[in-house]
mmCIF file of C-alpha atoms in Angstrom:
data_model
loop_
_atom_site.group_PDB
_atom_site.id
_atom_site.type_symbol
_atom_site.label_atom_id
_atom_site.label_comp_id
_atom_site.label_asym_id
_atom_site.label_seq_id
_atom_site.Cartn_x
_atom_site.Cartn_y
_atom_site.Cartn_z
ATOM 1 C CA GLU A 278 104.425 120.004 105.018
ATOM 2 C CA VAL A 279 103.942 118.186 101.730
ATOM 3 C CA GLN A 280 100.902 119.237 99.717
ATOM 4 C CA LEU A 281 99.637 118.097 96.331
ATOM 5 C CA VAL A 282 97.343 120.651 94.751
ATOM 6 C CA GLN A 283 95.335 119.678 91.691
ATOM 7 C CA SER A 284 93.698 121.817 89.039
ATOM 8 C CA GLY A 285 90.006 122.556 89.187
ATOM 9 C CA ALA A 286 86.955 120.715 87.910
ATOM 10 C CA GLU A 287 86.512 120.395 84.145
ATOM 11 C CA GLY A 288 83.477 120.003 81.926
ATOM 12 C CA LYS A 289 84.195 118.701 78.425
ATOM 13 C CA LYS A 290 82.491 117.171 75.413
ATOM 14 C CA PRO A 291 83.289 113.704 73.995
ATOM 15 C CA GLY A 292 86.231 113.830 71.625
ATOM 16 C CA GLU A 293 87.786 116.898 73.238
ATOM 17 C CA SER A 294 91.279 116.914 74.714
ATOM 18 C CA LEU A 295 92.145 117.707 78.308
ATOM 19 C CA LYS A 296 95.207 118.117 80.524
ATOM 20 C CA ILE A 297 94.870 118.277 84.315
ATOM 21 C CA SER A 298 97.679 119.064 86.709
ATOM 22 C CA CYS A 299 99.083 118.162 90.119
ATOM 23 C CA LYS A 300 101.587 120.542 91.737
ATOM 24 C CA VAL A 301 103.738 119.412 94.647
ATOM 25 C CA PHE A 302 104.645 121.803 97.464
ATOM 26 C CA GLY A 303 106.981 121.338 100.379
ATOM 27 C CA ASP A 304 109.117 118.487 99.090
ATOM 28 C CA THR A 305 111.869 117.578 96.670
ATOM 29 C CA PHE A 306 109.676 116.961 93.665
ATOM 30 C CA THR A 307 112.117 114.780 91.782
ATOM 31 C CA ASP A 308 112.764 112.326 94.638
ATOM 32 C CA TYR A 309 109.423 110.518 94.458
ATOM 33 C CA TRP A 310 107.173 108.772 91.973
ATOM 34 C CA ILE A 311 103.750 110.404 91.550
ATOM 35 C CA GLY A 312 100.782 108.131 90.909
ATOM 36 C CA TRP A 313 97.381 108.841 89.390
ATOM 37 C CA VAL A 314 94.173 107.157 90.548
ATOM 38 C CA ARG A 315 90.707 107.208 88.993
ATOM 39 C CA GLN A 316 87.464 107.001 90.915
ATOM 40 C CA LEU A 317 84.312 106.559 88.860
ATOM 41 C CA PRO A 318 81.172 107.990 90.510
ATOM 42 C CA GLY A 319 80.321 105.856 93.529
ATOM 43 C CA LYS A 320 83.004 103.312 92.701
ATOM 44 C CA GLU A 321 86.352 102.108 94.009
ATOM 45 C CA LEU A 322 89.825 103.523 93.410
ATOM 46 C CA GLU A 323 91.650 102.403 90.249
ATOM 47 C CA TRP A 324 95.359 102.642 89.559
ATOM 48 C CA MET A 325 96.204 104.449 86.333
ATOM 49 C CA GLY A 326 99.983 104.755 86.386
ATOM 50 C CA ILE A 327 102.998 106.497 87.833
ATOM 51 C CA ILE A 328 105.664 108.935 86.685
ATOM 52 C CA TYR A 329 109.128 109.704 88.064
ATOM 53 C CA PRO A 330 109.519 113.451 87.512
ATOM 54 C CA GLU A 331 113.330 113.397 87.548
ATOM 55 C CA ASP A 332 113.491 111.622 84.198
ATOM 56 C CA SER A 333 109.766 111.263 83.277
ATOM 57 C CA ASP A 334 110.009 107.476 83.467
ATOM 58 C CA THR A 335 106.390 106.370 83.197
ATOM 59 C CA ARG A 336 104.538 103.118 83.901
ATOM 60 C CA TYR A 337 100.898 102.658 82.926
ATOM 61 C CA SER A 338 98.252 100.241 84.110
ATOM 62 C CA PRO A 339 97.229 98.035 81.138
ATOM 63 C CA SER A 340 93.676 99.325 81.603
ATOM 64 C CA PHE A 341 94.771 102.890 80.796
ATOM 65 C CA GLN A 342 97.749 102.361 78.485
ATOM 66 C CA GLY A 343 97.153 104.162 75.202
ATOM 67 C CA HIS A 344 94.213 106.193 76.458
ATOM 68 C CA VAL A 345 95.990 108.641 78.768
ATOM 69 C CA THR A 346 99.421 110.258 78.910
ATOM 70 C CA LEU A 347 101.389 111.186 82.013
ATOM 71 C CA SER A 348 104.005 113.918 81.886
ATOM 72 C CA ALA A 349 105.974 116.138 84.245
ATOM 73 C CA ASP A 350 107.614 119.557 84.332
ATOM 74 C CA LYS A 351 110.412 119.558 86.903
ATOM 75 C CA SER A 352 110.846 123.318 86.720
ATOM 76 C CA ILE A 353 107.426 123.901 88.276
ATOM 77 C CA SER A 354 107.111 120.675 90.331
ATOM 78 C CA THR A 355 104.030 119.633 88.394
ATOM 79 C CA THR A 356 102.783 116.418 86.843
ATOM 80 C CA TYR A 357 100.024 116.146 84.271
ATOM 81 C CA LEU A 358 97.375 113.664 83.186
ATOM 82 C CA GLN A 359 96.250 114.130 79.621
ATOM 83 C CA TRP A 360 93.608 112.789 77.234
ATOM 84 C CA SER A 361 93.617 113.411 73.481
ATOM 85 C CA ALA A 362 90.001 112.325 72.957
ATOM 86 C CA LEU A 363 87.712 112.089 75.968
ATOM 87 C CA LYS A 364 84.817 109.664 76.246
ATOM 88 C CA ALA A 365 81.722 109.911 78.411
ATOM 89 C CA SER A 366 83.078 106.942 80.378
ATOM 90 C CA ASP A 367 86.023 109.115 81.485
ATOM 91 C CA THR A 368 83.664 111.019 83.774
ATOM 92 C CA ALA A 369 85.282 110.539 87.156
ATOM 93 C CA THR A 370 87.348 112.117 89.903
ATOM 94 C CA TYR A 371 91.083 111.834 89.354
ATOM 95 C CA PHE A 372 93.577 111.904 92.214
ATOM 96 C CA CYS A 373 97.335 112.295 92.209
ATOM 97 C CA ALA A 374 99.347 110.891 95.109
ATOM 98 C CA ARG A 375 102.975 110.592 96.148
ATOM 99 C CA LEU A 376 104.371 107.049 96.182
ATOM 100 C CA PHE A 377 106.634 106.635 99.194
ATOM 101 C CA VAL A 378 109.144 103.792 99.175
ATOM 102 C CA GLN A 379 110.245 102.750 102.651
ATOM 103 C CA LYS A 380 113.209 100.391 102.778
ATOM 104 C CA THR A 381 113.671 98.624 106.101
ATOM 105 C CA SER A 382 113.768 94.867 106.596
ATOM 106 C CA VAL A 383 111.115 94.752 103.873
ATOM 107 C CA THR A 384 110.373 97.319 101.202
ATOM 108 C CA SER A 385 107.030 99.047 101.631
ATOM 109 C CA LEU A 386 105.327 101.178 98.997
ATOM 110 C CA PHE A 387 102.403 103.384 99.871
ATOM 111 C CA LEU A 388 100.622 106.541 98.733
ATOM 112 C CA ASP A 389 101.199 108.902 101.616
ATOM 113 C CA TYR A 390 100.092 112.320 100.345
ATOM 114 C CA TRP A 391 97.132 112.872 98.042
ATOM 115 C CA GLY A 392 95.830 115.747 95.977
ATOM 116 C CA GLN A 393 92.290 116.953 96.598
ATOM 117 C CA GLY A 394 91.005 115.395 93.374
ATOM 118 C CA THR A 395 89.880 116.817 90.028
ATOM 119 C CA LEU A 396 86.337 116.092 88.854
ATOM 120 C CA VAL A 397 86.177 115.582 85.098
ATOM 121 C CA THR A 398 82.719 115.525 83.526
ATOM 122 C CA VAL A 399 82.393 114.470 79.890
ATOM 123 C CA SER A 400 78.987 114.997 78.379
ATOM 124 C CA SER A 401 77.530 116.080 75.077
ATOM 125 C CA GLN B 195 91.280 95.723 86.446
ATOM 126 C CA PRO B 196 91.983 93.191 89.221
ATOM 127 C CA VAL B 197 90.969 94.165 92.740
ATOM 128 C CA LEU B 198 91.422 93.001 96.289
ATOM 129 C CA ILE B 199 88.318 91.517 97.896
ATOM 130 C CA GLN B 200 86.670 93.309 100.803
ATOM 131 C CA PRO B 201 83.186 92.980 102.315
ATOM 132 C CA PRO B 202 80.959 95.750 100.937
ATOM 133 C CA SER B 203 79.868 96.871 104.376
ATOM 134 C CA ALA B 204 80.569 96.615 108.092
ATOM 135 C CA SER B 205 78.777 98.128 111.032
ATOM 136 C CA GLY B 206 78.884 98.437 114.786
ATOM 137 C CA THR B 207 77.629 100.468 117.684
ATOM 138 C CA PRO B 208 79.682 103.203 119.366
ATOM 139 C CA GLY B 209 82.488 101.737 121.428
ATOM 140 C CA GLN B 210 82.441 98.384 119.635
ATOM 141 C CA ARG B 211 85.348 96.789 117.798
ATOM 142 C CA ILE B 212 84.940 95.848 114.155
ATOM 143 C CA THR B 213 87.262 94.260 111.623
ATOM 144 C CA ILE B 214 87.424 94.534 107.849
ATOM 145 C CA SER B 215 89.041 91.769 105.823
ATOM 146 C CA CYS B 216 91.021 92.099 102.595
ATOM 147 C CA SER B 217 91.857 89.127 100.404
ATOM 148 C CA GLY B 218 94.411 89.119 97.608
ATOM 149 C CA GLY B 219 96.905 86.860 95.903
ATOM 150 C CA THR B 220 100.519 85.885 95.645
ATOM 151 C CA SER B 221 101.514 88.799 93.412
ATOM 152 C CA ASN B 222 100.200 91.455 95.780
ATOM 153 C CA ILE B 223 99.438 90.822 99.463
ATOM 154 C CA GLY B 224 101.379 87.561 99.422
ATOM 155 C CA LYS B 225 104.549 89.369 98.402
ATOM 156 C CA ASN B 226 104.156 93.000 99.466
ATOM 157 C CA THR B 227 102.984 95.035 102.410
ATOM 158 C CA VAL B 228 99.380 96.150 102.837
ATOM 159 C CA ASN B 229 98.095 99.673 103.295
ATOM 160 C CA TRP B 230 94.690 100.992 104.338
ATOM 161 C CA TYR B 231 93.011 104.238 103.323
ATOM 162 C CA GLN B 232 90.030 106.060 104.766
ATOM 163 C CA GLN B 233 87.881 108.079 102.386
ATOM 164 C CA LEU B 234 85.209 110.358 103.780
ATOM 165 C CA PRO B 235 82.470 111.353 101.306
ATOM 166 C CA GLY B 236 83.641 113.947 98.799
ATOM 167 C CA THR B 237 87.245 113.935 99.976
ATOM 168 C CA ALA B 238 90.544 112.401 98.950
ATOM 169 C CA PRO B 239 91.672 109.112 100.483
ATOM 170 C CA LYS B 240 93.798 109.432 103.602
ATOM 171 C CA LEU B 241 96.546 106.969 104.543
ATOM 172 C CA LEU B 242 95.425 105.146 107.685
ATOM 173 C CA ILE B 243 97.789 102.181 107.963
ATOM 174 C CA HIS B 244 100.941 101.447 105.964
ATOM 175 C CA SER B 245 103.409 98.576 105.914
ATOM 176 C CA ASN B 246 100.772 96.136 107.251
ATOM 177 C CA ASN B 247 100.487 97.636 110.723
ATOM 178 C CA GLN B 248 102.134 101.065 110.921
ATOM 179 C CA ARG B 249 100.099 104.133 111.761
ATOM 180 C CA PRO B 250 101.169 107.487 110.294
ATOM 181 C CA SER B 251 101.528 110.339 112.722
ATOM 182 C CA GLY B 252 98.111 111.586 113.837
ATOM 183 C CA VAL B 253 96.192 108.355 113.268
ATOM 184 C CA PRO B 254 94.634 107.150 116.548
ATOM 185 C CA ALA B 255 95.787 103.869 118.069
ATOM 186 C CA ARG B 256 92.172 102.667 117.741
ATOM 187 C CA PHE B 257 93.086 101.737 114.181
ATOM 188 C CA SER B 258 95.293 98.684 113.701
ATOM 189 C CA GLY B 259 96.281 96.452 110.814
ATOM 190 C CA SER B 260 97.542 92.933 110.362
ATOM 191 C CA LYS B 261 98.513 90.589 107.549
ATOM 192 C CA SER B 262 98.778 86.852 107.165
ATOM 193 C CA GLY B 263 99.627 85.109 103.916
ATOM 194 C CA THR B 264 97.495 86.611 101.158
ATOM 195 C CA SER B 265 94.988 88.275 103.490
ATOM 196 C CA ALA B 266 94.959 91.326 105.705
ATOM 197 C CA SER B 267 92.592 92.996 108.097
ATOM 198 C CA LEU B 268 91.876 96.388 109.577
ATOM 199 C CA ALA B 269 90.500 96.647 113.098
ATOM 200 C CA ILE B 270 88.735 99.679 114.505
ATOM 201 C CA SER B 271 88.232 99.618 118.256
ATOM 202 C CA GLY B 272 86.203 102.071 120.302
ATOM 203 C CA LEU B 273 84.066 102.805 117.241
ATOM 204 C CA GLN B 274 83.004 106.451 116.904
ATOM 205 C CA SER B 275 80.463 108.203 114.699
ATOM 206 C CA GLY B 276 83.328 109.995 112.982
ATOM 207 C CA ASP B 277 84.627 106.631 111.753
ATOM 208 C CA GLU B 278 81.738 106.366 109.286
ATOM 209 C CA SER B 279 83.591 106.246 106.014
ATOM 210 C CA GLU B 280 84.721 104.075 103.127
ATOM 211 C CA TYR B 281 87.846 102.012 103.836
ATOM 212 C CA TYR B 282 90.128 100.639 101.129
ATOM 213 C CA CYS B 283 92.972 98.162 101.395
ATOM 214 C CA ALA B 284 95.788 98.356 98.860
ATOM 215 C CA ALA B 285 99.077 96.714 98.007
ATOM 216 C CA TRP B 286 101.731 96.867 95.329
ATOM 217 C CA ASP B 287 101.093 94.214 92.703
ATOM 218 C CA ASP B 288 104.155 92.771 90.985
ATOM 219 C CA SER B 289 102.146 91.583 87.960
ATOM 220 C CA LEU B 290 100.412 94.930 87.469
ATOM 221 C CA ASN B 291 103.602 96.822 88.397
ATOM 222 C CA GLY B 292 101.335 99.209 90.194
ATOM 223 C CA VAL B 293 98.988 99.559 93.151
ATOM 224 C CA ILE B 294 95.992 97.272 93.409
ATOM 225 C CA PHE B 295 93.076 98.518 95.533
ATOM 226 C CA GLY B 296 90.294 96.751 97.344
ATOM 227 C CA VAL B 297 86.674 97.290 96.331
ATOM 228 C CA GLY B 298 86.065 99.284 99.501
ATOM 229 C CA THR B 299 84.098 98.679 102.692
ATOM 230 C CA LYS B 300 81.524 101.160 103.916
ATOM 231 C CA VAL B 301 81.532 101.396 107.691
ATOM 232 C CA THR B 302 78.330 102.476 109.412
ATOM 233 C CA VAL B 303 78.051 103.351 113.083
ATOM 234 C CA LEU B 304 74.610 102.332 114.294
#
């Protein structure tokens, strides 16, 4: 069974750096894109970007481009979401999810397996 | 960030059938398939419907999806107390080159 396991909750101060992780079990890690999704407290899901672990090809949502960095380590089936300087407005839960591409008569893309989420709290 | 439009809330009594609408545009729902996610409080979203109307293994047949043009809908029949949750529609957006989500609909079982 495919499982995405994320690193634990983090408490940071504004301006600090942070790297959270998402490890994939039970699947060929390099066959699928992994997406990251933000959920502000009490708010909807927001798409941040995706990474293809085989070659680290990365696509960012314009809303997050330049503020976060996605990376991957194939050797340990893990992707990362990183900030160099956190802001209080980054306080949120962050989810990773596998992007499945189904090609039949039409091509369907959907997030089929999700990590449990990592709560990031940024406060002075 | 652009979003798909959903009603903020929907409700029904046990056993009733309810529907949730999702409105988008030509770069997302109009061109690509629609997916639905269920998110219980404090948990990760769970894939409920993919490819407009396909249920993953383990999802009850009470949940069904449909799509027409730039809109989609999720129907829940035989409503149960365990269906109280937030429901999100989503689709790939060709302009964003990523997934666009709905604003979410909170379902309450009266």
